[in-house]
N, CA, C and O atoms as a DFTB+ gen file, in Angstrom:
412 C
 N C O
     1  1     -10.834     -51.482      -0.543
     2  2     -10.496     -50.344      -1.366
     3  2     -10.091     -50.834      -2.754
     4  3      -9.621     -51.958      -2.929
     5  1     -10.333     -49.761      -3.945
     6  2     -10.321     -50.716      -5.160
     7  2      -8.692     -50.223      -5.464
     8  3      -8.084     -49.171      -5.264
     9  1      -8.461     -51.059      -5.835
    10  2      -6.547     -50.810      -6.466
    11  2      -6.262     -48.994      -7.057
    12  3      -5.536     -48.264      -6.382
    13  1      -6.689     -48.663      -7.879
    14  2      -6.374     -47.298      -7.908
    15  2      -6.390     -45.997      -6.821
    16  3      -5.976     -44.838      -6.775
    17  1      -7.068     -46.863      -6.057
    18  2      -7.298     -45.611      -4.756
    19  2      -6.291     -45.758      -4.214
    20  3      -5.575     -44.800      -3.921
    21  1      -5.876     -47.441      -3.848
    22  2      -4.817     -47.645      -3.041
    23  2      -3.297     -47.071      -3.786
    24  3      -2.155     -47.097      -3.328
    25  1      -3.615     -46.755      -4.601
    26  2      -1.936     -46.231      -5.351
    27  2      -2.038     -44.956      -5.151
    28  3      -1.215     -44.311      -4.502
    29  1      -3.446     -44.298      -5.897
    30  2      -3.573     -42.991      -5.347
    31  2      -2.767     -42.664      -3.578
    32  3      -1.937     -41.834      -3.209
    33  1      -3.330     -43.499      -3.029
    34  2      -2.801     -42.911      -1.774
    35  2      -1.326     -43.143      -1.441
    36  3      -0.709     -42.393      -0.684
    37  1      -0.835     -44.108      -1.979
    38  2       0.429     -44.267      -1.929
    39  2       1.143     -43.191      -2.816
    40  3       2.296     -42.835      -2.574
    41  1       0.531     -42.778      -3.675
    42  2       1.253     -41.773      -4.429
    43  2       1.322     -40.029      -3.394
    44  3       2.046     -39.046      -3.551
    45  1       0.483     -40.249      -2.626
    46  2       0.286     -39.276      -2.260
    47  2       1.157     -39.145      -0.743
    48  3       1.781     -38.145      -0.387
    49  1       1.012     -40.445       0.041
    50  2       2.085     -40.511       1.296
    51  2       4.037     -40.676       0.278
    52  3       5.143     -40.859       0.785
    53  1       3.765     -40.556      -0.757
    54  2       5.349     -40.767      -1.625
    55  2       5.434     -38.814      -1.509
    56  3       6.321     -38.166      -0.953
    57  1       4.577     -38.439      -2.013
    58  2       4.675     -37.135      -2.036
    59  2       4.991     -36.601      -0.605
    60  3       6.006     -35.905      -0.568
    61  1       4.290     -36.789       0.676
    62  2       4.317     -36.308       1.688
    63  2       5.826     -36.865       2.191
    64  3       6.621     -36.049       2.660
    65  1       6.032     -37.674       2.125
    66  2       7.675     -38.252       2.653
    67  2       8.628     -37.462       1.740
    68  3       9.728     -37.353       2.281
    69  1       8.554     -36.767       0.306
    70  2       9.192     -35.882      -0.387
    71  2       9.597     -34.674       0.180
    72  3      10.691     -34.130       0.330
    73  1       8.326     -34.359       0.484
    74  2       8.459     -33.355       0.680
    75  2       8.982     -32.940       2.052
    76  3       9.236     -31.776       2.363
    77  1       9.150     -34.268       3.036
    78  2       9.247     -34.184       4.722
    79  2      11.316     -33.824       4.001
    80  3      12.012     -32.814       4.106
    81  1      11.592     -35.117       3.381
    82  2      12.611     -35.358       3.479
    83  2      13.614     -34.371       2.808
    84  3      14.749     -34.144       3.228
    85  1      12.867     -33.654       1.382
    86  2      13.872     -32.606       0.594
    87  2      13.562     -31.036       1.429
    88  3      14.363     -30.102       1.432
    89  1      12.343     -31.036       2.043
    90  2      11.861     -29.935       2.810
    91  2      13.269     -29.955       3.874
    92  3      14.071     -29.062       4.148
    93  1      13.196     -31.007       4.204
    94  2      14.330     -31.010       5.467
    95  2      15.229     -30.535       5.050
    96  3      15.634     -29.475       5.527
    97  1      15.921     -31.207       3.913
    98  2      16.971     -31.005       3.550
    99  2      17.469     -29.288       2.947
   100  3      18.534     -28.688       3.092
   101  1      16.430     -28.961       2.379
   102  2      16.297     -27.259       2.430
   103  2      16.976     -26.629       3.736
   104  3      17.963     -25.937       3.984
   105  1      15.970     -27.210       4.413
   106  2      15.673     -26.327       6.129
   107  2      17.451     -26.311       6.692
   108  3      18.149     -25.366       7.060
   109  1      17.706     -27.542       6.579
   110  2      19.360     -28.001       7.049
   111  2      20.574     -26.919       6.246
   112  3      21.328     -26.016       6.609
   113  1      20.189     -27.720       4.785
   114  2      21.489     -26.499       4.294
   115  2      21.106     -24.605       4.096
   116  3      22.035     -23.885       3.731
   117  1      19.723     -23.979       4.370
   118  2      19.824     -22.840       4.660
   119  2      20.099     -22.350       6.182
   120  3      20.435     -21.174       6.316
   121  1      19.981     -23.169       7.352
   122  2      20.365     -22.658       8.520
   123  2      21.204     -23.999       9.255
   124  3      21.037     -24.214      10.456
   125  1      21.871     -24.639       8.645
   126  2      22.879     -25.259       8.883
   127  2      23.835     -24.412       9.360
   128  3      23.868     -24.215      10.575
   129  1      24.482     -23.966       8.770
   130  2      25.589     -22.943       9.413
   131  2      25.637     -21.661      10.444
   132  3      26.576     -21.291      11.149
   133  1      24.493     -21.177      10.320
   134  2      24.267     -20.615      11.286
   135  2      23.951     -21.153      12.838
   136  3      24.009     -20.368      13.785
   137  1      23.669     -22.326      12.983
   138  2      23.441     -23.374      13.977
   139  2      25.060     -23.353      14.772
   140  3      26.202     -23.235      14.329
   141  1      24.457     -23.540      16.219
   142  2      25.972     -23.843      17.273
   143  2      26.541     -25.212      17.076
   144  3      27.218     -25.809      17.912
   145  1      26.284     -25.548      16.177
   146  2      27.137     -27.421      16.250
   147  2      26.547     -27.374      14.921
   148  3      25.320     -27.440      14.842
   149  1      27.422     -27.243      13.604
   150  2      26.955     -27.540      12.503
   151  2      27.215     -28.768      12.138
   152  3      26.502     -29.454      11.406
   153  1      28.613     -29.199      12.814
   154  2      28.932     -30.364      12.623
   155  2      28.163     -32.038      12.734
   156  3      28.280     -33.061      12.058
   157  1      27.258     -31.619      14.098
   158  2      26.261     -32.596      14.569
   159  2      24.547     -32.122      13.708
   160  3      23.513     -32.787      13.643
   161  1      24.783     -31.076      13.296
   162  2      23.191     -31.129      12.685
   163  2      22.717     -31.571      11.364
   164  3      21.559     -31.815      11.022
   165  1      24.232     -31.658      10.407
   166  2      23.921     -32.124       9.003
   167  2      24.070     -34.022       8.658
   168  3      23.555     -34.749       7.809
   169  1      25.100     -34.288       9.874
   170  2      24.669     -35.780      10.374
   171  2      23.368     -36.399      10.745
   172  3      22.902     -37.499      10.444
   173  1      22.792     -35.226      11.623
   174  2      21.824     -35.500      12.748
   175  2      20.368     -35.704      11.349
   176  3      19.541     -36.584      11.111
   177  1      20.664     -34.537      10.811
   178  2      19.426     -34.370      10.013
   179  2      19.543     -35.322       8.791
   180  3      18.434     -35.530       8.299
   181  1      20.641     -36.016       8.102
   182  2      20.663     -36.935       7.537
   183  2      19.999     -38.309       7.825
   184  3      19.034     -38.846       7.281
   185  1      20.699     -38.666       8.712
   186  2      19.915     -39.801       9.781
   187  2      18.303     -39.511       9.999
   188  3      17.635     -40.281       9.309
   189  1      17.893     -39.037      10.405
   190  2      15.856     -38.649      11.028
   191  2      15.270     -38.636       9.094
   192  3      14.387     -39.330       8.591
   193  1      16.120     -37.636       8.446
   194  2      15.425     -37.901       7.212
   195  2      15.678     -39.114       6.443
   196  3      14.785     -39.291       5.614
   197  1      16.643     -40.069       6.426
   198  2      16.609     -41.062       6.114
   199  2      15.716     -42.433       6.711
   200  3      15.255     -43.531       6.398
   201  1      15.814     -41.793       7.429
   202  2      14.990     -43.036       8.538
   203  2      13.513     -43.114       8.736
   204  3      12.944     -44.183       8.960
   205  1      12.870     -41.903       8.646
   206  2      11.572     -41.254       8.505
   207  2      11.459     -42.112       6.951
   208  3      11.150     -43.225       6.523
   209  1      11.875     -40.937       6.518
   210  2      11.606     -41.798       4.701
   211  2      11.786     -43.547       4.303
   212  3      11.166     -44.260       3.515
   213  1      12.819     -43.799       5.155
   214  2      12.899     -45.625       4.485
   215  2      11.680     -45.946       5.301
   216  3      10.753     -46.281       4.563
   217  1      11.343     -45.957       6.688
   218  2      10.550     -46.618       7.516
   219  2       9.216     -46.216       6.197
   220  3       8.587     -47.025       5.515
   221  1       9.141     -44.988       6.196
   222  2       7.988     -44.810       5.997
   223  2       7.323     -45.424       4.154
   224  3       6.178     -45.268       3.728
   225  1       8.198     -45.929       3.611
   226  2       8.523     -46.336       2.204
   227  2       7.926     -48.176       2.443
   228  3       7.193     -48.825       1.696
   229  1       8.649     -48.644       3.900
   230  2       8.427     -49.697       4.129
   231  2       7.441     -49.974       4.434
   232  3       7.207     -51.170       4.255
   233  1       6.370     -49.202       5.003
   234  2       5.197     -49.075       5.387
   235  2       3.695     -48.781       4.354
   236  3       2.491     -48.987       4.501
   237  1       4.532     -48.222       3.331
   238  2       3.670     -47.715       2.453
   239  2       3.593     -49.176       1.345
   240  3       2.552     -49.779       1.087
   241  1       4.698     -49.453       0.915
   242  2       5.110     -50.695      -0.045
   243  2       4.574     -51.964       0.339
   244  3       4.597     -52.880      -0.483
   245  1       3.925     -52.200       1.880
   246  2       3.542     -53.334       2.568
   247  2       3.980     -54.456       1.490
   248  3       2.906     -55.004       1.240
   249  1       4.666     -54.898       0.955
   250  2       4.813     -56.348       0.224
   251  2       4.630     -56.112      -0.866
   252  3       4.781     -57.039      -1.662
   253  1       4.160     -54.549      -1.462
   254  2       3.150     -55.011      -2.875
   255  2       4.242     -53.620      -3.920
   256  3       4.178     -52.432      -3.601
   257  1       4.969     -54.022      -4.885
   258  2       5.947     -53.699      -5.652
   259  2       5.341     -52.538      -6.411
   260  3       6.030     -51.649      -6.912
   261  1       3.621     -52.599      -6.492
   262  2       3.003     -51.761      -7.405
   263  2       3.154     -50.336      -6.434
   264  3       3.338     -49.271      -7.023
   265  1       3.069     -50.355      -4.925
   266  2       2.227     -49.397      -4.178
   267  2       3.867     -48.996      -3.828
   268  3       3.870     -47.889      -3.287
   269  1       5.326     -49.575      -3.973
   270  2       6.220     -48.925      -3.570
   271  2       6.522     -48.146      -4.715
   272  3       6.977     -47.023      -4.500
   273  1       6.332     -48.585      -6.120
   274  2       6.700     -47.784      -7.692
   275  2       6.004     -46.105      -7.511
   276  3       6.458     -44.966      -7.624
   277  1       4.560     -46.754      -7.147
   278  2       3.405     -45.285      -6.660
   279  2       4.380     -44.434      -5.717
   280  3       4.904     -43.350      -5.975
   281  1       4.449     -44.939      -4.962
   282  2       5.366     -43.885      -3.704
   283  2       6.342     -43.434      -4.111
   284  3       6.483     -42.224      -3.929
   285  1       7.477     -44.208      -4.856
   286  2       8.485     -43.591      -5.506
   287  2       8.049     -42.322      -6.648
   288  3       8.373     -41.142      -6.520
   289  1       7.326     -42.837      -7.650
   290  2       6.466     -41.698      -8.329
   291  2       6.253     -40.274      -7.420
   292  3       6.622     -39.143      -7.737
   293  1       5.503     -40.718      -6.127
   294  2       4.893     -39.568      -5.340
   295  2       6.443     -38.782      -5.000
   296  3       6.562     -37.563      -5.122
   297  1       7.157     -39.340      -4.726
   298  2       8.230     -38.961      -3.956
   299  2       9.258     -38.096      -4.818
   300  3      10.022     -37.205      -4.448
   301  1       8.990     -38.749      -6.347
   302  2      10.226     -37.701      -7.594
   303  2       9.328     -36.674      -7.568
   304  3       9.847     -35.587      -7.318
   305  1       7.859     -36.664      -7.790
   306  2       6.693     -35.530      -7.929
   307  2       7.459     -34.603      -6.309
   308  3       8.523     -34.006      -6.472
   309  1       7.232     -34.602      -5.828
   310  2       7.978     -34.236      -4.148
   311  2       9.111     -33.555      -4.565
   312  3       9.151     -32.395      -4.154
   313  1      10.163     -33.954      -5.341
   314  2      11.368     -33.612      -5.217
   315  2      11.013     -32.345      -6.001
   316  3      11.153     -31.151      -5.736
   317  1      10.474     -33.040      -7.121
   318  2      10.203     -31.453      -8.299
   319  2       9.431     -30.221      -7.757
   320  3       9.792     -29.101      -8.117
   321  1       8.800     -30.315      -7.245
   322  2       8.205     -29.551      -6.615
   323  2       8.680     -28.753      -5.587
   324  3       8.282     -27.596      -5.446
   325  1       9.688     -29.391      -4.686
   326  2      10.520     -28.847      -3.300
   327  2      11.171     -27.884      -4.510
   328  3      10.911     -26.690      -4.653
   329  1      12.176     -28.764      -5.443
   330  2      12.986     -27.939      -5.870
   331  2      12.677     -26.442      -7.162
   332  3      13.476     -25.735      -7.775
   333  1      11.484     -26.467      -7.134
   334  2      11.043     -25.484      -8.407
   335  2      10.785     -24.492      -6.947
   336  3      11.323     -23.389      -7.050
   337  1      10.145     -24.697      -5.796
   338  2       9.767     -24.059      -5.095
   339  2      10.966     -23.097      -4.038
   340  3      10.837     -21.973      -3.553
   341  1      12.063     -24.035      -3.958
   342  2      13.243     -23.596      -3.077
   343  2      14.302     -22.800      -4.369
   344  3      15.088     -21.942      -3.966
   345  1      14.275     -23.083      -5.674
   346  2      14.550     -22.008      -6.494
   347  2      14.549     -20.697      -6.521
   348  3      15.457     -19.879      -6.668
   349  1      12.704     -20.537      -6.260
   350  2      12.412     -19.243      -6.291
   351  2      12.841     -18.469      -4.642
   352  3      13.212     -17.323      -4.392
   353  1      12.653     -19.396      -3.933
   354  2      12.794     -18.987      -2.409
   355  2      14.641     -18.461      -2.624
   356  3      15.004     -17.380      -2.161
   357  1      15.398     -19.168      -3.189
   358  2      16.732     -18.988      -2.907
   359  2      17.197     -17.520      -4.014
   360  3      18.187     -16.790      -3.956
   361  1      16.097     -17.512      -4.904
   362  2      16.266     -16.410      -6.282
   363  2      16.055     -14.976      -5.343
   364  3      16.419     -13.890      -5.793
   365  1      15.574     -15.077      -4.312
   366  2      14.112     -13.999      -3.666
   367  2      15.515     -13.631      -2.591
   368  3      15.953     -12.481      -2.635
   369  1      16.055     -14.462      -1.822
   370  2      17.356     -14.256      -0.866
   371  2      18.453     -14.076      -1.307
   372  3      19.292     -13.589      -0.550
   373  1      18.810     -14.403      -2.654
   374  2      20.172     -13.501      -3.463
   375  2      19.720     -11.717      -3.863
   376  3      20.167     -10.576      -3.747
   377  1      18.963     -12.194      -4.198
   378  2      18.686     -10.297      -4.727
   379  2      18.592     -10.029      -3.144
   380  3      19.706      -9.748      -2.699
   381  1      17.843     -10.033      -2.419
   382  2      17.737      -9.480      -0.817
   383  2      19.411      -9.344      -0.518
   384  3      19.755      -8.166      -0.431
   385  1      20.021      -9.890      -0.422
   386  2      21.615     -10.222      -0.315
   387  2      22.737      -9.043      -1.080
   388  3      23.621      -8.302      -0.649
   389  1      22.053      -9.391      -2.668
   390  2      23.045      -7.682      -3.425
   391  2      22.614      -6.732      -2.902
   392  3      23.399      -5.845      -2.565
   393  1      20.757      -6.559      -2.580
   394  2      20.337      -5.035      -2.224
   395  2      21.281      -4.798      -1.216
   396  3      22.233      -4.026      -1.334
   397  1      20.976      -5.560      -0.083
   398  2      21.658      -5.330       1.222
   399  2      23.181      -4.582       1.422
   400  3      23.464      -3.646       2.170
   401  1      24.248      -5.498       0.275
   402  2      25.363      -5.006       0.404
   403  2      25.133      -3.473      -0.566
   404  3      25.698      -2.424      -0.254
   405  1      24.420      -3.577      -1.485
   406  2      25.145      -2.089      -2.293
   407  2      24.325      -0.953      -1.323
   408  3      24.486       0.193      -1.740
   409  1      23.351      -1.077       0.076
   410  2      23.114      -0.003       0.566
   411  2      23.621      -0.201       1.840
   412  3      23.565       0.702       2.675
């Protein structure tokens, strides 16, 4: 494979681990509390998303400093994206929230 593909793809498993790991992290603090053991799920889910993501960083980086920079790249691209996207999701559940109480 010629070197740009291989970053390409690393840029792109950086993105997919972004999005596993800030996706999670969404998923956790909107139904975190509503959960029967909140106490064990924001631990629980810290740990699997950390661990998912380093393993998977280690795997992607195989030895080569260029293809872990790519993944990191993929992975801020990931973050921006979770978070422009969980913005609007959280903008969409406050107004749902005032309607609710003023009727």
């Amino acid at each position: 494979m010629t070197d740009w593909l291989v970053l390409l793809l690393a840029i792109i498993a950086g993105m997919a681990l972004g999005i596993f790991f800030f996706g999670g992290l969404w998923w956790t603090v909107r139904h975190g509390l509503s959960m029967r053991f909140p106490a064990l799920l924001f631990p629980a889910s810290l740990l699997l998303r950390l661990g998912v993501t380093v393993v998977g960083f280690y795997l992607v980086a195989d030895g080569d400093w260029q293809r872990l920079i790519a993944c990191l790249v993929g992975f801020m691209l990931a973050r921006w994206l979770v978070s422009r996207w969980t913005r609007g999701q959280a903008e969409n559940m406050a107004d749902e929230q005032v309607e609710q109480r003023w009727n």
